[in-house]
mmCIF file of C-alpha atoms in Angstrom:
data_model
loop_
_atom_site.group_PDB
_atom_site.id
_atom_site.type_symbol
_atom_site.label_atom_id
_atom_site.label_comp_id
_atom_site.label_asym_id
_atom_site.label_seq_id
_atom_site.Cartn_x
_atom_site.Cartn_y
_atom_site.Cartn_z
ATOM 1 C CA MET A 1 -5.532 -85.296 -38.048
ATOM 2 C CA ASP A 2 -2.152 -85.745 -36.396
ATOM 3 C CA ARG A 3 -1.876 -88.803 -34.209
ATOM 4 C CA SER A 4 1.073 -89.332 -31.921
ATOM 5 C CA ILE A 5 2.201 -92.800 -30.900
ATOM 6 C CA PRO A 6 1.262 -93.274 -27.199
ATOM 7 C CA LEU A 7 4.729 -94.291 -26.054
ATOM 8 C CA GLN A 8 3.982 -93.164 -22.497
ATOM 9 C CA ARG A 9 2.149 -96.435 -21.911
ATOM 10 C CA PHE A 10 5.570 -98.091 -21.848
ATOM 11 C CA ASP A 11 7.087 -95.670 -19.323
ATOM 12 C CA ASP A 12 7.088 -98.177 -16.452
ATOM 13 C CA MET A 13 8.559 -101.028 -18.497
ATOM 14 C CA PRO A 14 12.245 -101.858 -18.010
ATOM 15 C CA VAL A 15 14.731 -101.517 -20.835
ATOM 16 C CA MET A 16 18.337 -102.687 -20.975
ATOM 17 C CA ALA A 17 20.731 -99.772 -21.339
ATOM 18 C CA PRO A 18 22.333 -100.081 -24.809
ATOM 19 C CA HIS A 19 25.854 -99.379 -23.580
ATOM 20 C CA ILE A 20 25.833 -102.531 -21.450
ATOM 21 C CA LEU A 21 25.824 -104.787 -24.506
ATOM 22 C CA GLN A 22 27.838 -102.649 -26.912
ATOM 23 C CA GLU A 23 30.570 -104.580 -28.719
ATOM 24 C CA PRO A 24 32.133 -102.255 -31.337
ATOM 25 C CA ASP A 25 34.406 -105.029 -32.628
ATOM 26 C CA ASN A 26 31.721 -107.735 -32.269
ATOM 27 C CA GLN A 27 33.705 -109.370 -29.466
ATOM 28 C CA PRO A 28 32.841 -109.432 -25.735
ATOM 29 C CA ASP A 29 35.101 -107.277 -23.582
ATOM 30 C CA PRO A 30 37.349 -109.769 -21.724
ATOM 31 C CA ASP A 31 37.450 -107.406 -18.745
ATOM 32 C CA ILE A 32 33.667 -107.369 -18.288
ATOM 33 C CA VAL A 33 31.628 -110.232 -16.834
ATOM 34 C CA ARG A 34 27.892 -109.577 -17.127
ATOM 35 C CA LEU A 35 26.788 -111.397 -14.000
ATOM 36 C CA ASN A 36 23.153 -110.345 -14.458
ATOM 37 C CA LEU A 37 22.856 -112.450 -17.630
ATOM 38 C CA ASN A 38 23.762 -115.788 -16.000
ATOM 39 C CA GLU A 39 25.885 -116.787 -18.976
ATOM 40 C CA ASN A 40 27.715 -120.089 -19.144
ATOM 41 C CA PRO A 41 31.428 -119.367 -18.540
ATOM 42 C CA LEU A 42 32.338 -122.409 -20.643
ATOM 43 C CA PRO A 43 32.159 -122.408 -24.462
ATOM 44 C CA PRO A 44 29.716 -124.637 -26.346
ATOM 45 C CA SER A 45 30.582 -128.241 -27.133
ATOM 46 C CA PRO A 46 33.390 -128.489 -29.722
ATOM 47 C CA ASN A 47 30.969 -130.562 -31.786
ATOM 48 C CA ALA A 48 28.443 -127.725 -31.676
ATOM 49 C CA ILE A 49 31.083 -125.206 -32.706
ATOM 50 C CA ALA A 50 32.105 -127.385 -35.662
ATOM 51 C CA ALA A 51 28.483 -127.850 -36.718
ATOM 52 C CA MET A 52 27.869 -124.110 -36.601
ATOM 53 C CA HIS A 53 30.970 -123.479 -38.707
ATOM 54 C CA ASP A 54 29.681 -125.925 -41.320
ATOM 55 C CA ALA A 55 26.234 -124.300 -41.304
ATOM 56 C CA VAL A 56 27.728 -120.946 -42.293
ATOM 57 C CA ASN A 57 28.275 -122.314 -45.797
ATOM 58 C CA ILE A 58 24.531 -122.716 -46.400
ATOM 59 C CA THR A 59 23.214 -119.508 -44.853
ATOM 60 C CA ASN A 60 22.120 -118.436 -48.330
ATOM 61 C CA ARG A 61 19.196 -120.817 -47.782
ATOM 62 C CA TYR A 62 16.344 -120.150 -45.394
ATOM 63 C CA PRO A 63 16.280 -122.462 -42.357
ATOM 64 C CA ASP A 64 13.841 -125.261 -41.586
ATOM 65 C CA HIS A 65 10.976 -123.339 -39.981
ATOM 66 C CA SER A 66 9.812 -126.436 -38.077
ATOM 67 C CA CYS A 67 13.318 -127.244 -36.789
ATOM 68 C CA SER A 68 12.474 -130.866 -37.594
ATOM 69 C CA ALA A 69 15.935 -132.332 -36.916
ATOM 70 C CA LEU A 70 16.063 -130.816 -33.439
ATOM 71 C CA ALA A 71 12.428 -131.696 -32.799
ATOM 72 C CA GLN A 72 13.212 -135.360 -33.456
ATOM 73 C CA ILE A 73 16.068 -135.315 -30.936
ATOM 74 C CA ILE A 74 13.966 -133.662 -28.233
ATOM 75 C CA SER A 75 11.028 -135.960 -28.944
ATOM 76 C CA ALA A 76 13.252 -139.012 -28.483
ATOM 77 C CA ARG A 77 14.554 -137.628 -25.178
ATOM 78 C CA THR A 78 11.226 -136.535 -23.707
ATOM 79 C CA GLY A 79 8.639 -138.826 -25.269
ATOM 80 C CA ILE A 80 6.739 -135.730 -26.441
ATOM 81 C CA SER A 81 5.530 -135.890 -30.053
ATOM 82 C CA THR A 82 7.123 -133.386 -32.415
ATOM 83 C CA ASP A 83 3.796 -131.673 -33.124
ATOM 84 C CA ARG A 84 3.773 -130.469 -29.505
ATOM 85 C CA LEU A 85 7.140 -128.713 -29.814
ATOM 86 C CA VAL A 86 7.601 -125.104 -30.916
ATOM 87 C CA PHE A 87 10.960 -123.381 -31.372
ATOM 88 C CA GLY A 88 11.885 -119.768 -30.856
ATOM 89 C CA ASN A 89 14.618 -117.171 -31.001
ATOM 90 C CA GLY A 90 15.656 -118.050 -27.476
ATOM 91 C CA SER A 91 13.155 -118.988 -24.785
ATOM 92 C CA GLY A 92 12.269 -115.286 -24.605
ATOM 93 C CA GLU A 93 10.229 -115.522 -27.787
ATOM 94 C CA MET A 94 8.304 -118.474 -26.374
ATOM 95 C CA LEU A 95 7.588 -116.568 -23.149
ATOM 96 C CA PHE A 96 6.284 -113.684 -25.248
ATOM 97 C CA ALA A 97 4.143 -116.070 -27.287
ATOM 98 C CA ALA A 98 2.656 -117.604 -24.143
ATOM 99 C CA ALA A 99 1.434 -114.240 -22.889
ATOM 100 C CA ALA A 100 0.143 -113.301 -26.329
ATOM 101 C CA ILE A 101 -2.023 -116.397 -26.700
ATOM 102 C CA ALA A 102 -3.128 -116.828 -23.073
ATOM 103 C CA VAL A 103 -3.767 -113.319 -21.760
ATOM 104 C CA ASP A 104 -6.508 -111.061 -23.067
ATOM 105 C CA ARG A 105 -7.092 -107.435 -22.136
ATOM 106 C CA ASN A 106 -7.965 -106.999 -18.447
ATOM 107 C CA GLU A 107 -7.115 -110.603 -17.609
ATOM 108 C CA GLN A 108 -4.356 -111.350 -15.134
ATOM 109 C CA ALA A 109 -1.246 -113.438 -14.713
ATOM 110 C CA VAL A 110 0.033 -114.712 -11.371
ATOM 111 C CA LEU A 111 3.816 -114.612 -11.100
ATOM 112 C CA PRO A 112 6.398 -115.129 -8.337
ATOM 113 C CA GLY A 113 8.467 -112.143 -7.344
ATOM 114 C CA PRO A 114 11.195 -111.532 -8.033
ATOM 115 C CA THR A 115 11.406 -113.584 -11.195
ATOM 116 C CA PHE A 116 12.467 -113.269 -14.832
ATOM 117 C CA ALA A 117 11.450 -109.670 -15.579
ATOM 118 C CA PRO A 118 10.376 -110.002 -19.252
ATOM 119 C CA VAL A 119 7.472 -112.264 -18.268
ATOM 120 C CA GLY A 120 5.615 -109.461 -16.521
ATOM 121 C CA LYS A 121 6.424 -107.106 -19.376
ATOM 122 C CA ASN A 122 4.933 -109.570 -21.858
ATOM 123 C CA VAL A 123 1.712 -109.759 -19.860
ATOM 124 C CA ARG A 124 1.363 -105.976 -19.795
ATOM 125 C CA LEU A 125 2.008 -105.761 -23.538
ATOM 126 C CA ALA A 126 -0.875 -108.211 -23.995
ATOM 127 C CA GLY A 127 -3.095 -105.828 -22.027
ATOM 128 C CA GLY A 128 -3.159 -107.943 -18.893
ATOM 129 C CA LYS A 129 -2.489 -107.268 -15.236
ATOM 130 C CA VAL A 130 0.415 -108.753 -13.299
ATOM 131 C CA VAL A 131 -0.166 -110.131 -9.807
ATOM 132 C CA THR A 132 3.164 -110.740 -8.077
ATOM 133 C CA VAL A 133 3.507 -113.093 -5.110
ATOM 134 C CA PRO A 134 6.769 -112.926 -3.087
ATOM 135 C CA VAL A 135 8.990 -116.000 -3.200
ATOM 136 C CA LEU A 136 9.689 -118.103 -0.126
ATOM 137 C CA GLU A 137 12.680 -117.497 2.135
ATOM 138 C CA ASN A 138 14.628 -120.147 0.219
ATOM 139 C CA GLY A 139 14.053 -118.286 -3.040
ATOM 140 C CA SER A 140 11.617 -120.766 -4.579
ATOM 141 C CA ASN A 141 8.118 -119.954 -5.808
ATOM 142 C CA ASN A 142 5.457 -119.812 -3.094
ATOM 143 C CA VAL A 143 2.915 -122.008 -4.863
ATOM 144 C CA ASP A 144 0.369 -121.968 -2.023
ATOM 145 C CA ALA A 145 0.275 -118.171 -1.903
ATOM 146 C CA MET A 146 0.213 -117.948 -5.687
ATOM 147 C CA LEU A 147 -2.825 -120.234 -5.797
ATOM 148 C CA ASP A 148 -4.524 -117.979 -3.248
ATOM 149 C CA ALA A 149 -4.064 -115.100 -5.714
ATOM 150 C CA VAL A 150 -5.905 -116.919 -8.506
ATOM 151 C CA ASN A 151 -9.394 -115.677 -9.381
ATOM 152 C CA GLU A 152 -11.839 -115.807 -12.279
ATOM 153 C CA HIS A 153 -9.677 -113.356 -14.248
ATOM 154 C CA THR A 154 -6.490 -115.428 -14.039
ATOM 155 C CA ALA A 155 -5.387 -116.565 -17.494
ATOM 156 C CA LEU A 156 -1.722 -117.395 -16.872
ATOM 157 C CA PHE A 157 -0.017 -119.058 -13.898
ATOM 158 C CA TYR A 158 3.759 -118.800 -14.212
ATOM 159 C CA LEU A 159 6.298 -120.887 -12.326
ATOM 160 C CA CYS A 160 10.060 -120.599 -12.701
ATOM 161 C CA THR A 161 12.208 -123.452 -11.410
ATOM 162 C CA PRO A 162 14.985 -122.910 -10.622
ATOM 163 C CA ASN A 163 13.770 -119.364 -10.173
ATOM 164 C CA SER A 164 15.658 -116.477 -11.727
ATOM 165 C CA PRO A 165 17.233 -114.541 -10.023
ATOM 166 C CA THR A 166 17.042 -116.412 -6.704
ATOM 167 C CA GLY A 167 17.992 -119.941 -7.825
ATOM 168 C CA GLY A 168 15.361 -121.689 -5.689
ATOM 169 C CA MET A 169 14.027 -124.979 -7.065
ATOM 170 C CA LEU A 170 10.497 -126.306 -6.633
ATOM 171 C CA GLU A 171 9.943 -129.734 -5.115
ATOM 172 C CA ALA A 172 7.708 -132.285 -6.824
ATOM 173 C CA GLU A 173 4.935 -131.761 -4.265
ATOM 174 C CA GLN A 174 4.724 -128.054 -5.062
ATOM 175 C CA ILE A 175 4.549 -128.636 -8.793
ATOM 176 C CA LYS A 176 1.893 -131.306 -8.272
ATOM 177 C CA LEU A 177 -0.107 -128.824 -6.207
ATOM 178 C CA ALA A 178 -0.123 -126.383 -9.113
ATOM 179 C CA VAL A 179 -1.000 -129.169 -11.541
ATOM 180 C CA ASP A 180 -4.024 -130.085 -9.431
ATOM 181 C CA LYS A 181 -5.215 -126.628 -8.366
ATOM 182 C CA VAL A 182 -4.607 -124.223 -11.264
ATOM 183 C CA PRO A 183 -7.973 -123.831 -13.054
ATOM 184 C CA GLY A 184 -8.466 -125.846 -16.214
ATOM 185 C CA ASP A 185 -9.033 -122.741 -18.347
ATOM 186 C CA CYS A 186 -5.744 -121.163 -17.221
ATOM 187 C CA LEU A 187 -2.364 -121.766 -18.880
ATOM 188 C CA LEU A 188 0.082 -123.290 -16.395
ATOM 189 C CA MET A 189 3.523 -122.318 -17.642
ATOM 190 C CA VAL A 190 6.775 -123.617 -16.171
ATOM 191 C CA ASP A 191 9.967 -121.806 -17.117
ATOM 192 C CA GLU A 192 12.795 -124.348 -17.070
ATOM 193 C CA ALA A 193 15.612 -122.247 -18.492
ATOM 194 C CA TYR A 194 17.939 -123.941 -15.985
ATOM 195 C CA HIS A 195 16.408 -127.401 -16.388
ATOM 196 C CA GLU A 196 19.663 -129.264 -17.017
ATOM 197 C CA PHE A 197 21.282 -127.847 -13.863
ATOM 198 C CA ALA A 198 18.236 -128.742 -11.765
ATOM 199 C CA ALA A 199 18.144 -132.287 -13.136
ATOM 200 C CA TRP A 200 21.848 -132.661 -12.298
ATOM 201 C CA GLU A 201 21.024 -131.722 -8.705
ATOM 202 C CA GLY A 202 18.250 -134.325 -8.523
ATOM 203 C CA GLY A 203 15.332 -132.007 -9.213
ATOM 204 C CA PRO A 204 11.855 -133.311 -10.069
ATOM 205 C CA ASP A 205 10.797 -134.402 -13.549
ATOM 206 C CA VAL A 206 8.468 -131.527 -14.394
ATOM 207 C CA LEU A 207 7.155 -133.081 -17.605
ATOM 208 C CA SER A 208 6.010 -136.271 -15.897
ATOM 209 C CA LEU A 209 4.220 -134.242 -13.227
ATOM 210 C CA LEU A 210 2.463 -132.067 -15.797
ATOM 211 C CA ALA A 211 1.322 -135.122 -17.764
ATOM 212 C CA THR A 212 -1.499 -135.682 -15.272
ATOM 213 C CA ARG A 213 -2.990 -132.210 -15.786
ATOM 214 C CA SER A 214 -6.210 -131.945 -17.779
ATOM 215 C CA GLY A 215 -5.860 -128.211 -18.438
ATOM 216 C CA PRO A 216 -3.349 -126.507 -20.744
ATOM 217 C CA TRP A 217 0.318 -126.322 -19.825
ATOM 218 C CA ALA A 218 3.628 -125.376 -21.396
ATOM 219 C CA VAL A 219 7.248 -125.892 -20.396
ATOM 220 C CA ILE A 220 9.780 -123.391 -21.715
ATOM 221 C CA ARG A 221 13.432 -124.405 -22.136
ATOM 222 C CA THR A 222 16.519 -122.873 -23.714
ATOM 223 C CA PHE A 223 19.944 -123.687 -25.115
ATOM 224 C CA SER A 224 21.378 -120.459 -23.682
ATOM 225 C CA LYS A 225 22.456 -121.745 -20.283
ATOM 226 C CA ALA A 226 23.731 -125.318 -19.895
ATOM 227 C CA TYR A 227 24.518 -125.665 -23.605
ATOM 228 C CA GLY A 228 26.286 -122.293 -23.802
ATOM 229 C CA LEU A 229 24.445 -121.069 -26.909
ATOM 230 C CA SER A 230 23.106 -117.774 -25.558
ATOM 231 C CA GLY A 231 24.656 -115.868 -28.462
ATOM 232 C CA ALA A 232 23.010 -118.176 -31.000
ATOM 233 C CA ARG A 233 19.464 -117.578 -29.667
ATOM 234 C CA ILE A 234 17.408 -120.766 -29.617
ATOM 235 C CA GLY A 235 14.809 -122.072 -27.187
ATOM 236 C CA TYR A 236 11.603 -124.062 -27.300
ATOM 237 C CA ALA A 237 8.195 -124.726 -25.803
ATOM 238 C CA ILE A 238 6.840 -128.153 -24.904
ATOM 239 C CA THR A 239 3.052 -127.960 -24.924
ATOM 240 C CA SER A 240 0.245 -130.054 -23.498
ATOM 241 C CA ASN A 241 -1.364 -130.658 -26.878
ATOM 242 C CA ARG A 242 -1.036 -129.964 -30.581
ATOM 243 C CA ASN A 243 -3.640 -127.182 -30.596
ATOM 244 C CA LEU A 244 -1.678 -125.199 -28.025
ATOM 245 C CA ALA A 245 1.486 -125.694 -30.083
ATOM 246 C CA VAL A 246 -0.332 -124.286 -33.100
ATOM 247 C CA GLY A 247 -1.223 -121.241 -31.018
ATOM 248 C CA PHE A 248 2.424 -120.686 -30.128
ATOM 249 C CA SER A 249 3.396 -121.092 -33.787
ATOM 250 C CA LYS A 250 0.889 -118.505 -34.968
ATOM 251 C CA VAL A 251 2.449 -115.681 -32.955
ATOM 252 C CA ARG A 252 6.125 -116.447 -33.496
ATOM 253 C CA ILE A 253 8.235 -114.675 -36.096
ATOM 254 C CA GLY A 254 8.785 -116.405 -39.438
ATOM 255 C CA PHE A 255 12.110 -118.216 -39.809
ATOM 256 C CA ASN A 256 12.910 -117.248 -36.231
ATOM 257 C CA VAL A 257 15.629 -119.875 -35.674
ATOM 258 C CA ASN A 258 18.614 -119.480 -37.984
ATOM 259 C CA ARG A 259 20.576 -122.342 -39.521
ATOM 260 C CA ILE A 260 23.647 -121.744 -37.385
ATOM 261 C CA ALA A 261 21.709 -121.890 -34.117
ATOM 262 C CA LEU A 262 19.808 -124.985 -35.225
ATOM 263 C CA ALA A 263 22.980 -126.832 -36.206
ATOM 264 C CA GLY A 264 24.638 -125.923 -32.921
ATOM 265 C CA ALA A 265 21.666 -127.030 -30.835
ATOM 266 C CA CYS A 266 21.417 -130.410 -32.583
ATOM 267 C CA ALA A 267 25.115 -131.124 -32.114
ATOM 268 C CA ALA A 268 25.072 -129.897 -28.517
ATOM 269 C CA MET A 269 22.221 -132.225 -27.580
ATOM 270 C CA ARG A 270 24.064 -135.175 -29.081
ATOM 271 C CA ASP A 271 27.200 -134.456 -27.032
ATOM 272 C CA GLN A 272 26.022 -135.736 -23.650
ATOM 273 C CA ASN A 273 29.551 -136.200 -22.296
ATOM 274 C CA TYR A 274 30.368 -132.537 -22.779
ATOM 275 C CA LEU A 275 27.093 -131.462 -21.175
ATOM 276 C CA GLU A 276 27.806 -133.599 -18.121
ATOM 277 C CA MET A 277 31.263 -132.041 -17.828
ATOM 278 C CA VAL A 278 29.700 -128.575 -17.891
ATOM 279 C CA LEU A 279 27.081 -129.477 -15.285
ATOM 280 C CA ASP A 280 29.640 -131.034 -12.953
ATOM 281 C CA THR A 281 32.018 -128.079 -13.312
ATOM 282 C CA VAL A 282 29.319 -125.490 -12.687
ATOM 283 C CA SER A 283 27.951 -127.420 -9.697
ATOM 284 C CA CYS A 284 31.378 -127.650 -8.065
ATOM 285 C CA GLU A 285 32.217 -124.008 -8.736
ATOM 286 C CA ARG A 286 28.824 -122.847 -7.472
ATOM 287 C CA GLN A 287 29.356 -124.683 -4.193
ATOM 288 C CA ARG A 288 32.870 -123.279 -3.873
ATOM 289 C CA LEU A 289 31.708 -119.708 -4.504
ATOM 290 C CA SER A 290 28.746 -120.080 -2.154
ATOM 291 C CA LEU A 291 31.022 -121.133 0.692
ATOM 292 C CA ALA A 292 33.428 -118.281 -0.030
ATOM 293 C CA LEU A 293 30.625 -115.708 -0.003
ATOM 294 C CA GLN A 294 29.248 -117.095 3.250
ATOM 295 C CA ASN A 295 32.719 -116.861 4.769
ATOM 296 C CA CYS A 296 32.620 -113.169 3.842
ATOM 297 C CA GLY A 297 29.493 -112.767 5.949
ATOM 298 C CA LEU A 298 26.957 -112.746 3.109
ATOM 299 C CA ARG A 299 23.668 -114.602 3.113
ATOM 300 C CA VAL A 300 23.612 -116.873 0.055
ATOM 301 C CA TYR A 301 20.344 -118.303 -1.226
ATOM 302 C CA PRO A 302 20.315 -122.017 -2.115
ATOM 303 C CA SER A 303 20.634 -122.429 -5.883
ATOM 304 C CA ALA A 304 20.118 -125.278 -8.327
ATOM 305 C CA ALA A 305 21.113 -123.121 -11.306
ATOM 306 C CA ASN A 306 24.362 -121.698 -12.688
ATOM 307 C CA PHE A 307 24.242 -118.562 -10.535
ATOM 308 C CA LEU A 308 23.974 -117.411 -6.931
ATOM 309 C CA LEU A 309 22.018 -114.646 -5.239
ATOM 310 C CA ALA A 310 23.623 -113.180 -2.139
ATOM 311 C CA ARG A 311 22.281 -110.598 0.293
ATOM 312 C CA THR A 312 24.691 -108.007 1.634
ATOM 313 C CA ASN A 313 24.508 -106.368 5.039
ATOM 314 C CA SER A 314 24.162 -102.913 3.505
ATOM 315 C CA PRO A 315 22.756 -101.456 0.251
#
């Protein structure tokens, strides 16, 4: 019996048009700035570039699947044991893994809207339902309203701070509210792709706030933004316990982080001076651009990330 693949079930899912990312000569077009990707305009740390060059010479060997060298660095910075860290091919793989392990068919995820689009897609691929709660006027997640949307079918509660694409950052009180009120059998996930920028602006310490939660939680971070390694593809999940980390590991792709990305990430994390230069530069330029856009009559949302969202007076 012939059986066709039911591709129509994906009809309402977004897809990036291939021509947007085409690079026939494997080099970005200098005349095109892809503002929707929130890329770092500055290159990676020179130390990271050198480390990646050196790693090319051993790409005949498979990489360290546990990313142990990088795990040790992050563990020393955060106080989180290495067995609670899981690494992925960018934070996107970790977001996919979270939906895969937390959401079962006909369960639901509560998300802010708008937010990082792949999260909702991941939930639907897992067979779940997406409940979207509009963000506040300042562009940050409306935690109170999101908690009102929680019911017995809620398996995933997703926060994004600073939120993409609005840039709004959650205050400590709002994160603490989620920590206290999200049910203990629901995964509380905090997407901190722009963590370094938020910390530079005096944002709350999300990890310390989550430490008081008895239920499962995960923080997702990336090297794509502040560290400028978006083309290398490396991110990670910080989990509430070892068992949850094992769950993330079971659904990730084998050897998902290549040697070049791993070498670059390790060197980038060790170069704190360069990171601080990047954060200061981006902060100053963001403020300058925000003022210029406001002088043009646009409404600019407050942002603690490396991008701005502005509302025009006409479509």
